[in-house]
Coordinates of C-alpha atoms (C1' of nucleotides) in Angstrom, one line a residue:
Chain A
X1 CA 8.4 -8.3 -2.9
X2 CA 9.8 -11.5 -1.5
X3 CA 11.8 -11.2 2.0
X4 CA 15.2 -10.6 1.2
X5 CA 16.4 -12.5 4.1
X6 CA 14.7 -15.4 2.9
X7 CA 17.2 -15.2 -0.1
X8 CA 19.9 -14.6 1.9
X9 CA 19.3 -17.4 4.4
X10 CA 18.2 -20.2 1.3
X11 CA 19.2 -18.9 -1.7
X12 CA 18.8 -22.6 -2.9
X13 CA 15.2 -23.1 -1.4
X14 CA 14.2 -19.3 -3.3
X15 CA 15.9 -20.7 -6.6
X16 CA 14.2 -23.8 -6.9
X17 CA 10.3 -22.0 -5.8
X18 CA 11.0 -19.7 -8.6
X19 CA 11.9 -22.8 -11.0
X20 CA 8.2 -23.8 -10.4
X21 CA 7.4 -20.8 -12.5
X22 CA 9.8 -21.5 -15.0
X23 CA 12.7 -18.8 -14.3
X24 CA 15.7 -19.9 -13.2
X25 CA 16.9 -17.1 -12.1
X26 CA 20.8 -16.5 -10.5
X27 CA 20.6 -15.0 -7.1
X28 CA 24.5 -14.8 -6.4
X29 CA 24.4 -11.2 -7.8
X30 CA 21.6 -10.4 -5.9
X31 CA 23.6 -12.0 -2.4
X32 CA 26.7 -10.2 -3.5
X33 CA 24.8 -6.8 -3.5
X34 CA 23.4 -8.0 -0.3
X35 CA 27.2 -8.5 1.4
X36 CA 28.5 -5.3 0.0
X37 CA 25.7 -3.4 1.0
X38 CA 26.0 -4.5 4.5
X39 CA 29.9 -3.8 4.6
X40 CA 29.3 -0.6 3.4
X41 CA 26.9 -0.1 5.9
X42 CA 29.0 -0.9 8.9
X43 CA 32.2 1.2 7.6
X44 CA 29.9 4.5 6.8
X45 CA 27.6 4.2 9.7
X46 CA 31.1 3.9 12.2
X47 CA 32.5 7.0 10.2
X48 CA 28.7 8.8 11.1
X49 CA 29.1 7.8 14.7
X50 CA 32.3 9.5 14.9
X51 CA 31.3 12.6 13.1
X52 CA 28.0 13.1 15.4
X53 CA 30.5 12.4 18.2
X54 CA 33.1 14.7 17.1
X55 CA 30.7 17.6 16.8
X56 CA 29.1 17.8 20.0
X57 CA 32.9 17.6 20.9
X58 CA 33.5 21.2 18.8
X59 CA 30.7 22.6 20.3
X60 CA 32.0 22.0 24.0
X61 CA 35.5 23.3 22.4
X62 CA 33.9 26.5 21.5
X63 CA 32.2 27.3 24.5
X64 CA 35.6 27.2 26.5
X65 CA 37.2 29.0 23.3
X66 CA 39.8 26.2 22.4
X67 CA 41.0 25.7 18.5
X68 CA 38.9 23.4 16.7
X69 CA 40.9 23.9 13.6
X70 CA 42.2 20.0 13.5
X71 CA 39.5 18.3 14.5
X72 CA 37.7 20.0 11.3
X73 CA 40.2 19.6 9.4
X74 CA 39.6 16.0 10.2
X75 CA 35.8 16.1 9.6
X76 CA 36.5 17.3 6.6
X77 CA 37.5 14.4 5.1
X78 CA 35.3 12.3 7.3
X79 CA 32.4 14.3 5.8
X80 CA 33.5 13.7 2.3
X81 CA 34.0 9.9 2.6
X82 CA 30.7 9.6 4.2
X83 CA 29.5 11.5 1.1
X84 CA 30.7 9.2 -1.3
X85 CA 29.9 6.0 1.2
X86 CA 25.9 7.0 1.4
X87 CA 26.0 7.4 -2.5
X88 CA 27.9 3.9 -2.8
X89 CA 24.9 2.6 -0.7
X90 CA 22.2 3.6 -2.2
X91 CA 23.7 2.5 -5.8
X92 CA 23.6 -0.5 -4.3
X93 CA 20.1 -0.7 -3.0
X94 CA 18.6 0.7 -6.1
X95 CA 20.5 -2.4 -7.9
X96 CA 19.2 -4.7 -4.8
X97 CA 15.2 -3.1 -5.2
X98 CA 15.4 -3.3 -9.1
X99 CA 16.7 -6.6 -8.3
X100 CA 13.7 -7.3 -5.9
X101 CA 11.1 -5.6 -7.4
X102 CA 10.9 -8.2 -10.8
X103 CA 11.2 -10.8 -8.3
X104 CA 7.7 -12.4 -8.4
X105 CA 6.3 -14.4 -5.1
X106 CA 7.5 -17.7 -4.4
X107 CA 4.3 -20.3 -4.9
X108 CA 2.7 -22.7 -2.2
X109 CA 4.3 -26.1 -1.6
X110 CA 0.8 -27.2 -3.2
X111 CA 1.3 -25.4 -6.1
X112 CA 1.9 -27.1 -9.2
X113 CA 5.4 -26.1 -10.9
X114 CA 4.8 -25.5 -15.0
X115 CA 2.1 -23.5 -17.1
X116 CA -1.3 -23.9 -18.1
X117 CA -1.3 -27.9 -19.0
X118 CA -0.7 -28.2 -14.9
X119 CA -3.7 -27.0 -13.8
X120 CA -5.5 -28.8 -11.2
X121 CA -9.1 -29.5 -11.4
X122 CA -10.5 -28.9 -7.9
X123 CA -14.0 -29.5 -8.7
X124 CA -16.8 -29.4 -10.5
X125 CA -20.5 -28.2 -9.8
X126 CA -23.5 -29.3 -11.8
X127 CA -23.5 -30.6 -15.1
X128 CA -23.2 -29.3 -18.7
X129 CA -26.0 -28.5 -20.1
X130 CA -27.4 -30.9 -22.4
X131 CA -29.0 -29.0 -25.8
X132 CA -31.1 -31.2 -28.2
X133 CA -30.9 -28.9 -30.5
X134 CA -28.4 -26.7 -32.7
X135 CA -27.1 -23.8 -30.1
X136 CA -26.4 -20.1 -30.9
X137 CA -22.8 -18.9 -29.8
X138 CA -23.1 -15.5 -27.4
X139 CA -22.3 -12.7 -30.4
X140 CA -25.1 -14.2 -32.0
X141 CA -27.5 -14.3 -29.1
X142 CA -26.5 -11.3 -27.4
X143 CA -27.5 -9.2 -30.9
X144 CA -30.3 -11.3 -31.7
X145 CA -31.3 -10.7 -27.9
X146 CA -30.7 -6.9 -28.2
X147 CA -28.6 -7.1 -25.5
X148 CA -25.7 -5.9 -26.4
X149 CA -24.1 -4.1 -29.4
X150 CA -20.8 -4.3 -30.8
X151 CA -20.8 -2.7 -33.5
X152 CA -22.0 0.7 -32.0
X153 CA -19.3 0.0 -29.4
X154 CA -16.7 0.3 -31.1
X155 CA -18.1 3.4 -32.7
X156 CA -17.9 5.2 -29.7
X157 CA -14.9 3.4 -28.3
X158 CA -13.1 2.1 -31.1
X159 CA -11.8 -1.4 -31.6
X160 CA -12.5 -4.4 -28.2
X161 CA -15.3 -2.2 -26.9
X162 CA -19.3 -2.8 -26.8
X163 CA -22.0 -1.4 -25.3
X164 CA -25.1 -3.0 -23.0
X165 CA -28.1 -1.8 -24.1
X166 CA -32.1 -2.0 -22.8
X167 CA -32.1 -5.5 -21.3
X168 CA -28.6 -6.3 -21.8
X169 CA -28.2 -3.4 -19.2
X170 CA -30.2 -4.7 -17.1
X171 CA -29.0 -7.6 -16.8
X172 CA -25.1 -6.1 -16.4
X173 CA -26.7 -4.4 -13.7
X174 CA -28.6 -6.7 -11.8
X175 CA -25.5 -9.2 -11.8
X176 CA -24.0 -5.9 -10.3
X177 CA -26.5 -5.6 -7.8
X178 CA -26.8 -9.8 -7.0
X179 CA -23.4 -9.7 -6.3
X180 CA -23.4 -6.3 -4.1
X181 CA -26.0 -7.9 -2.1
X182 CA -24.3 -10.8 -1.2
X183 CA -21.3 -9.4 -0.1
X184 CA -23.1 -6.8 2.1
X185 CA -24.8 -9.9 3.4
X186 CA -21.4 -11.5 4.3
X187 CA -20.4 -8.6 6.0
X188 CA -17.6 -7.1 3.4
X189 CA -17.4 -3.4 3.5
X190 CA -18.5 -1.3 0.1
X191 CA -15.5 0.9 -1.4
X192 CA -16.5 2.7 -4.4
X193 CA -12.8 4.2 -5.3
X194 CA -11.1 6.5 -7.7
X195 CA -10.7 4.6 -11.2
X196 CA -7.8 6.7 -11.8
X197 CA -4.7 5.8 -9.3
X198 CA -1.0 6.8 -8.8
X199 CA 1.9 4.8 -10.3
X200 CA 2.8 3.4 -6.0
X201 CA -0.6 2.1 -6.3
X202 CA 0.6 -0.6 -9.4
X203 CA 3.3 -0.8 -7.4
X204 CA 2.4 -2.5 -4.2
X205 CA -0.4 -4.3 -6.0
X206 CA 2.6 -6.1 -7.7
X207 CA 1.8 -4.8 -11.4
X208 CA 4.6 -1.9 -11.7
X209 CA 6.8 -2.1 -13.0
X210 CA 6.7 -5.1 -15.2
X211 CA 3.2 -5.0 -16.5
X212 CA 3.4 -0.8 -16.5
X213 CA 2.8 -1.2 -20.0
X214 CA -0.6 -2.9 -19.8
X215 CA -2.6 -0.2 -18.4
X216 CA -3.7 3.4 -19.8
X217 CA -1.7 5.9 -18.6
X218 CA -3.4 9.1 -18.4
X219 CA -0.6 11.6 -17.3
X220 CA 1.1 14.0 -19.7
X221 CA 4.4 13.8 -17.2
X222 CA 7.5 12.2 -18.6
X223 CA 8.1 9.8 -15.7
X224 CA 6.0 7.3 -15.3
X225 CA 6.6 6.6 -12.0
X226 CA 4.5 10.0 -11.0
X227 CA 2.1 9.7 -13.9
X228 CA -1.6 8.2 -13.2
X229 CA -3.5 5.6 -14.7
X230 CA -6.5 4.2 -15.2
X231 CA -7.3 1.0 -12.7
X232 CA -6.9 -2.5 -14.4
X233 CA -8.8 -4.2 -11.9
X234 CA -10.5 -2.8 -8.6
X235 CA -7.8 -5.3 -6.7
X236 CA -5.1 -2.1 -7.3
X237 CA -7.5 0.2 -5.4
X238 CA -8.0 -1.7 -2.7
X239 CA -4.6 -3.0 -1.8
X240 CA -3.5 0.7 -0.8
X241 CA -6.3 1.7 1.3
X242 CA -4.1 0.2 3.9
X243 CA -1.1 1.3 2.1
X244 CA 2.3 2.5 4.7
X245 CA -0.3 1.6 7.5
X246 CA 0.0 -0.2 10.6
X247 CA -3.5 -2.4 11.8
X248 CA -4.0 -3.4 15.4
X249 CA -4.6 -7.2 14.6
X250 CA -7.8 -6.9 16.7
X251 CA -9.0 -5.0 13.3
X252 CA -8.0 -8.5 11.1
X253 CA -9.3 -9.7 9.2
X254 CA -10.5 -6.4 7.0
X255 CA -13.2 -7.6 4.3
X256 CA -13.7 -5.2 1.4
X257 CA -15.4 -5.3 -2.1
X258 CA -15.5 -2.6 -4.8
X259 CA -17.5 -2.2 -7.9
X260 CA -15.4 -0.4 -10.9
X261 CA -15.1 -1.0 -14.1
X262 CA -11.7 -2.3 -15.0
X263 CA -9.8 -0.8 -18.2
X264 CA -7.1 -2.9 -19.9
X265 CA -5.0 -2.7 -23.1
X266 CA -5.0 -6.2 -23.7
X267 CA -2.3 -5.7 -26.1
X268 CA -2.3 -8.5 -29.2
X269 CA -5.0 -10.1 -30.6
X270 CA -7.3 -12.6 -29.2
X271 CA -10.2 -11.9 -31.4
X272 CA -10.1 -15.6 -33.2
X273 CA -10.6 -16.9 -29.8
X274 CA -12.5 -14.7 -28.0
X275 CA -15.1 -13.2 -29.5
X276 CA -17.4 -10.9 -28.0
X277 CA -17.2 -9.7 -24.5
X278 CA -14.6 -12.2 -23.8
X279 CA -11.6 -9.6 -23.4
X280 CA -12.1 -5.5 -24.0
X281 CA -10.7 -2.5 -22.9
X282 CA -13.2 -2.0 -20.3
X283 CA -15.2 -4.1 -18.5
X284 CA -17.0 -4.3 -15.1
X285 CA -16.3 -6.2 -12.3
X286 CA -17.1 -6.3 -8.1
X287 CA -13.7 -7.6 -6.2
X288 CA -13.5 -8.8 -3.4
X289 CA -10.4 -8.1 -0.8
X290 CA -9.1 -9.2 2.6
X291 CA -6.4 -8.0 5.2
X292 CA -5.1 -11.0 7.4
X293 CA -2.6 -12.1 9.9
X294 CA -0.8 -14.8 8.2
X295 CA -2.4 -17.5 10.4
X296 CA -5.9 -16.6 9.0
X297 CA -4.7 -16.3 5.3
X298 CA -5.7 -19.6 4.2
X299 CA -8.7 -19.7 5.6
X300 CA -9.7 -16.5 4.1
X301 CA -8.9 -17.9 0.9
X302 CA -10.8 -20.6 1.4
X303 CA -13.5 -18.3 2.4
X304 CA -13.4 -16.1 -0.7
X305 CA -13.4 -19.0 -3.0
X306 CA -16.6 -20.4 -1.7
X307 CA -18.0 -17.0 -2.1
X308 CA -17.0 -16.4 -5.8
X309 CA -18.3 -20.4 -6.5
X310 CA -21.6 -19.3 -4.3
X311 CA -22.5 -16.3 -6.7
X312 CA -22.3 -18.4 -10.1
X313 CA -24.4 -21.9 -8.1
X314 CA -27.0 -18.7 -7.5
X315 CA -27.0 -18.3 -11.5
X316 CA -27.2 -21.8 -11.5
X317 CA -24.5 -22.1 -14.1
X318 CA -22.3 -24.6 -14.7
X319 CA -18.7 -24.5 -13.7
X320 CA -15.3 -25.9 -12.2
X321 CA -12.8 -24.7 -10.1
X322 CA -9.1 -25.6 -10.9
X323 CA -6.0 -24.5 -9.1
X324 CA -3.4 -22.7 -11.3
X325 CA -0.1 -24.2 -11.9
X326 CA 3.1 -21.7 -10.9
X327 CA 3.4 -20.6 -14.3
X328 CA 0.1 -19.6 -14.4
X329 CA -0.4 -17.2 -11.7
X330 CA 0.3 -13.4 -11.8
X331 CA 3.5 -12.7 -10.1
X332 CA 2.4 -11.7 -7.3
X333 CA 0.4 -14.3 -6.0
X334 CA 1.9 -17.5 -4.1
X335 CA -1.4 -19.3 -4.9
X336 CA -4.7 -18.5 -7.2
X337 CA -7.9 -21.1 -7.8
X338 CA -9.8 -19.5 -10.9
X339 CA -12.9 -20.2 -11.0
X340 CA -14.6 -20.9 -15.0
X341 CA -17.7 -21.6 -16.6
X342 CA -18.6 -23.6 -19.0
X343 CA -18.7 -21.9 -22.4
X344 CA -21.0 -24.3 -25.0
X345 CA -19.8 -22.6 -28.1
X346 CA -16.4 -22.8 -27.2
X347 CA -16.7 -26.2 -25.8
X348 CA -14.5 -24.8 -23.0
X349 CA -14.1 -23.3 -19.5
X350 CA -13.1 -20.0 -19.0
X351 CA -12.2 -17.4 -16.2
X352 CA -14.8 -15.6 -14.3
X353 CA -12.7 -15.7 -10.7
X354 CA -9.4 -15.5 -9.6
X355 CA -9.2 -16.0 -6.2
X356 CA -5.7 -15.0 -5.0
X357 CA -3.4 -15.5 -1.8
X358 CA -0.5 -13.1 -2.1
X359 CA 0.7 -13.7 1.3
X360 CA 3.1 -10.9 2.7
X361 CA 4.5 -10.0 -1.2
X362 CA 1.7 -7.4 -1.8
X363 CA 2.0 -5.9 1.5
X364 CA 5.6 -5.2 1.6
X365 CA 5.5 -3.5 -1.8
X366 CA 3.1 -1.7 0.3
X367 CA 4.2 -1.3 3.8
X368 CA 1.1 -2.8 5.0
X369 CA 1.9 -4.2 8.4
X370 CA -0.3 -5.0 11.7
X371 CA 0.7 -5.5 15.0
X372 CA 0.3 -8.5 17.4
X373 CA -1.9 -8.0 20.6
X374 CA -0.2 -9.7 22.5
X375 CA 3.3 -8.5 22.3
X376 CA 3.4 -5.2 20.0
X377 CA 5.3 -6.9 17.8
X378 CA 5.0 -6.1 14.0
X379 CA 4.5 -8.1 10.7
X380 CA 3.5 -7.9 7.4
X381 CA -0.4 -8.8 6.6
X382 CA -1.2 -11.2 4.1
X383 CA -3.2 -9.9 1.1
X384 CA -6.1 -11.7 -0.5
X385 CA -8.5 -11.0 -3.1
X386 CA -10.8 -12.9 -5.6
X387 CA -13.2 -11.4 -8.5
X388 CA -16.7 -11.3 -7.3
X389 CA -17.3 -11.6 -10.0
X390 CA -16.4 -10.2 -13.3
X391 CA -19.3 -9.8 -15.6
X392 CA -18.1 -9.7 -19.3
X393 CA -17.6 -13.5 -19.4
X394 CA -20.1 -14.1 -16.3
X395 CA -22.6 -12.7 -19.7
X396 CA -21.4 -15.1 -21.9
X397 CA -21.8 -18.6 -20.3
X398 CA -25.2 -17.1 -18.8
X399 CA -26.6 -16.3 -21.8
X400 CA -25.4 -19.6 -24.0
X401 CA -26.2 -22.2 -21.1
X402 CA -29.9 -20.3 -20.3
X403 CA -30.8 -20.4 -24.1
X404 CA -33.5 -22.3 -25.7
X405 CA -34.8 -24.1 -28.4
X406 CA -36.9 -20.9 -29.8
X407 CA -34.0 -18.5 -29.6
X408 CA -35.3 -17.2 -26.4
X409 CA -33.3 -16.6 -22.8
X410 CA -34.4 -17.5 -19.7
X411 CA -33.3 -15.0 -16.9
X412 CA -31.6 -16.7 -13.8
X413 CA -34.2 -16.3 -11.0
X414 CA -31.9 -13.9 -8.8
X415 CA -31.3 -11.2 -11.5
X416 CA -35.7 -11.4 -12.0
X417 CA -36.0 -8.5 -9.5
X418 CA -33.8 -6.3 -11.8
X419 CA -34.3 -7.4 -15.2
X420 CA -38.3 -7.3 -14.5
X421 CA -39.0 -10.6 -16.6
X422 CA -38.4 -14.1 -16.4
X423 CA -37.3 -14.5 -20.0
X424 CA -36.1 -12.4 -23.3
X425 CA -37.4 -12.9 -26.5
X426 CA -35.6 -12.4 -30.0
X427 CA -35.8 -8.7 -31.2
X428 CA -37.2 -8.8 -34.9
X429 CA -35.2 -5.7 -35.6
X430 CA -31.8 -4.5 -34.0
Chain B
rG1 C1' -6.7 29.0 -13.8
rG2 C1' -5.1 33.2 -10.0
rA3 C1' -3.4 34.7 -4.8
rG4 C1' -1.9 33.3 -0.1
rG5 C1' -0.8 29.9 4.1
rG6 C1' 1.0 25.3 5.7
rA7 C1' 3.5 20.1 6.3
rU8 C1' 7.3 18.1 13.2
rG9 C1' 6.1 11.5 16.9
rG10 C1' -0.8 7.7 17.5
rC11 C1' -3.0 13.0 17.9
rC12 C1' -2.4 18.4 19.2
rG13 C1' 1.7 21.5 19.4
rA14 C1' 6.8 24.2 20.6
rG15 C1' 11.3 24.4 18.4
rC16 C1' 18.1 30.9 18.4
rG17 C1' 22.7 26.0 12.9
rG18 C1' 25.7 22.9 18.1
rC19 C1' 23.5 19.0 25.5
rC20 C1' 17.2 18.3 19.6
rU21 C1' 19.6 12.3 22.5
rA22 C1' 12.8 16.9 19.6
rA23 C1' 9.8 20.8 25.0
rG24 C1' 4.8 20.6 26.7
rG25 C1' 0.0 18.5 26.4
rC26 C1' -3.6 14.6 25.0
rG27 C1' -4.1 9.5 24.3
rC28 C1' -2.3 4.6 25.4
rC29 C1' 0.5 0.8 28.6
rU30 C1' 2.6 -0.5 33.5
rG31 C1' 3.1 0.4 38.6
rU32 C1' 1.7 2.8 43.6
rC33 C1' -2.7 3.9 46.3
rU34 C1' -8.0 1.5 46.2
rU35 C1' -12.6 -3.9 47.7
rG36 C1' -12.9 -2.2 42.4
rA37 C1' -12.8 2.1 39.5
rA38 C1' -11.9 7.3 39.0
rA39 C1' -8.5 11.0 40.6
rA40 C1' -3.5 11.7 42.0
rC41 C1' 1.6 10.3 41.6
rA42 C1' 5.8 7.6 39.2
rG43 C1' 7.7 5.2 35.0
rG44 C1' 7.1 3.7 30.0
rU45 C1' 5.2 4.6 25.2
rA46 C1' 7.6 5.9 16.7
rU47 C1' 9.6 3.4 12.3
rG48 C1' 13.4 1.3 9.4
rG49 C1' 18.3 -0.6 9.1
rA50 C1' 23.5 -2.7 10.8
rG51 C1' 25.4 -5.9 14.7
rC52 C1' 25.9 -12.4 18.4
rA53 C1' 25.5 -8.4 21.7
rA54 C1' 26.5 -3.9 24.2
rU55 C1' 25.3 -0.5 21.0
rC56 C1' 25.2 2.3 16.6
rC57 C1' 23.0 4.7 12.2
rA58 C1' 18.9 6.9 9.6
rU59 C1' 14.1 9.4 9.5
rC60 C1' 10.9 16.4 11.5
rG61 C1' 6.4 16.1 3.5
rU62 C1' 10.2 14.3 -0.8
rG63 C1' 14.8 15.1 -3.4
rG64 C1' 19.2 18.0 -3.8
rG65 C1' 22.6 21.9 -1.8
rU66 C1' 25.5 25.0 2.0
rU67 C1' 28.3 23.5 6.7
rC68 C1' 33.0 20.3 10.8
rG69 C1' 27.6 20.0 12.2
rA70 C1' 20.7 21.1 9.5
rA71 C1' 13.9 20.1 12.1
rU72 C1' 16.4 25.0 11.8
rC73 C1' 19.7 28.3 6.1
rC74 C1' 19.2 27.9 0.3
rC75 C1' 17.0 25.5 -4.3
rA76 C1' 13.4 22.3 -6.6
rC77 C1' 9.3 19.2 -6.2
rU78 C1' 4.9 16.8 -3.9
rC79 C1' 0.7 17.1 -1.0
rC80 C1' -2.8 19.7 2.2
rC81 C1' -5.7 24.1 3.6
rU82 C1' -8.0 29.1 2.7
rC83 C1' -9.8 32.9 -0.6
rC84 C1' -11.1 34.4 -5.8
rG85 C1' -12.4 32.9 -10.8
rC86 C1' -14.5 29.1 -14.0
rC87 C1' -17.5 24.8 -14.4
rA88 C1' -20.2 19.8 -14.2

RNA sequence: GGAGGGAUGGCCGAGCGGCCUAAGGCGCCUGUCUUGAAAACAGGUAUGGAGCAAUCCAUCGUGGGUUCGAAUCCCACUCCCUCCGCCA
């Protein structure tokens, strides 16, 4: 949720933010709203005034024993204009919050306005790697490798789902456990949270109610908006630990990370593209998250990029970071560098971070506020979070940049302890 | 799944339909006293909204209702606790 205000004050300045993503969108309805919201306000909250007034005034009446026949009579009709004044207001602020609430955040001056082709390459770290030879795309290895099965998968899953089997497994979980340890080492607090969450939790995490329809919903109940659901991504958990809290700011920055699996619809088909683990219904992922006073916000985001890019240089895979054009981002985000590996099949990059700042949007959905040491005073935080990583495509560029001429894998030295060898072999039988 | 109890400010806890503008306590902040601290005493300590401001309005789990007036009465819902049953 953008600051309402900030429409009100320069509506122009909101428009032409908002044009970066490619929605012109008319706010004179929503400033209109605003205006009659306000005079309504003022004329119902005098008419309250009076009332309150009025009835200490027939109380005092009573005790003495005077009539207090006119003056209710008056009330009367004070009451019932106040009646239909309040529900006047609040028609109008549940037009202002629908309003509001598909508003998304209003990108960084930095930010590149357009889609996808305005991506900024940041960086780049390391080199492709250079095969002499013909390479296997991942489905192929992974199977060959025994390390993961589709097929039985979708058996027990149905269609977009696989299964990690014997080394495979071990691998999954020693990426798991390399990227557990490094956050522990960096002083991030562990959260292992519910997978199933209520509909306010999609809500202040910026996903509900545009995107309600992109997650498994798991209540019977009619109305949504009270039904659970399964967690897309670990980042809707941790958002509302905080949530309708207020921090001392002597407690920012908070640094959290969660392991959970994260289960998506993915509706449409992407199979021509990605194959494989590429996109499912379920996969697993460690997120980081951080609570911080505005001030701090970019340097936190700063720090949690070089945190994501410091987990795949330990894998010693090659990637690049870019920084995504407006278009690009989720709506909730005011600026998001993704951090993607080098796929060799594909002859492409693709996602295995998003590192997010959402600023104060997440935490007003929220009511996620802190206040200032140094004169009580209190704000909104500013939300951040970043995958740390996601393994499903993590797998993928692992296993097609570590493969060699014989069909073998070598193991990246940090997932050794885990996986208990330095290199897998083909399987003659799956 | 069954039965019962509960939800009030940062916390505990009182609260006859009308000075509730929410008692009292704890905690916290400030001041007096003190070399300093403790104690004692005094004062202050919620959130959101409207307004240039004075000030006003709302909020006692949530939503509705009764009433001139609701923390208080009525209805529905949500959540929490206790006991019983069932079960990983």
């Amino acid at each position: 949720m953008i600051d309402l205000r900030l429409v009100r004050e320069d509506p122009e300045k909101v428009r032409a933010a908002l044009l970066k993503r490619g929605a012109d969108i008319d706010l004179n309805m929503l400033l209109h709203l605003d205006q009659q919201r306000r005079e309504t306000l003022t004329e119902v909250e005098g008419m309250k005034a009076r009332r309150n007034q009025v009835s200490a005034q027939i109380s005092g009446l009573r005790a003495e024993n005077r009539s207090t026949d006119t003056l209710i009579e008056e009330m009367k009709e004070v009451s019932s204009r106040i009646k239909t004044l309040d529900s006047l207001v609040v028609d109008i602020e549940t037009q202002i919050a629908a309003f509001m609430d598909e508003l998304p955040n209003i990108p960084d001056e930095d930010v590149p306005p357009g889609g996808k082709e305005n991506n900024e390459i940041i960086r780049t770290w390391w080199h492709k790697p250079d095969f002499n030879y013909q390479i296997l795309e991942h489905v192929e290895l992974a199977e060959k490798l025994g390390l993961i099965d589709y097929e039985r998968g979708v058996k027990l899953g149905g269609a977009n789902f696989w299964l990690y089997k014997g080394e495979g497994a071990l691998i999954e979980w020693g990426l798991l456990n390399y990227f557990i340890d490094s956050h522990l080492q960096d002083g991030y607090e562990f959260i292992l949270p519910p997978h199933i969450l209520r509909y306010a939790c999609g809500y202040a995490a910026g996903q509900f109610p545009k995107f309600a329809d992109d997650v498994f919903h798991i209540s019977q109940k009619d109305s949504r908006q009270e039904g659970q659901f399964l967690l897309p991504t670990a980042e809707t958990a941790l958002i509302n630990l905080h949530q309708d809290e207020i921090l001392e700011e002597s407690e920012l920055p908070k640094k959290y990370f969660a392991f959970t699996p994260c289960y998506r619809k993915e509706v449409g088909s992407y199979r021509a593209t990605e194959r494989g683990t590429m996109r499912g219904h379920q996969f697993n992922k460690v997120e980081m998250f951080q609570f911080t006073t505005p001030e701090n916000s970019d340097g936190a985001h700063l720090e949690l990029l070089e945190k994501a890019e410091k987990l795949v240089q330990g894998l010693g895979l090659h990637y690049q970071v870019t920084k995504l054009a407006a278009q690009d981002m989720s709506g909730a985000m005011a600026k998001t560098y993704d951090v993607e590996i080098w796929i060799p099949s594909l002859g492409r990059y693709t996602e295995v971070s998003s590192v997010s700042n959402a600023r104060d949007y997440q935490a007003r959905r929220g009511k996620i506020r802190f206040r200032r040491s140094e004169n009580r005073k209190i704000e909104f935080v500013h939300t951040l979070n970043a995958s740390g990583l996601a393994t499903s495509r993590l797998i993928v560029g692992l296993i097609e940049q570590n493969q060699q001429s014989d069909g073998s894998l070598v193991i990246p030295e940090v997932l050794r302890r885990w996986v208990g060898k330095d290199r897998i072999y083909p399987k003659t039988n799956t």
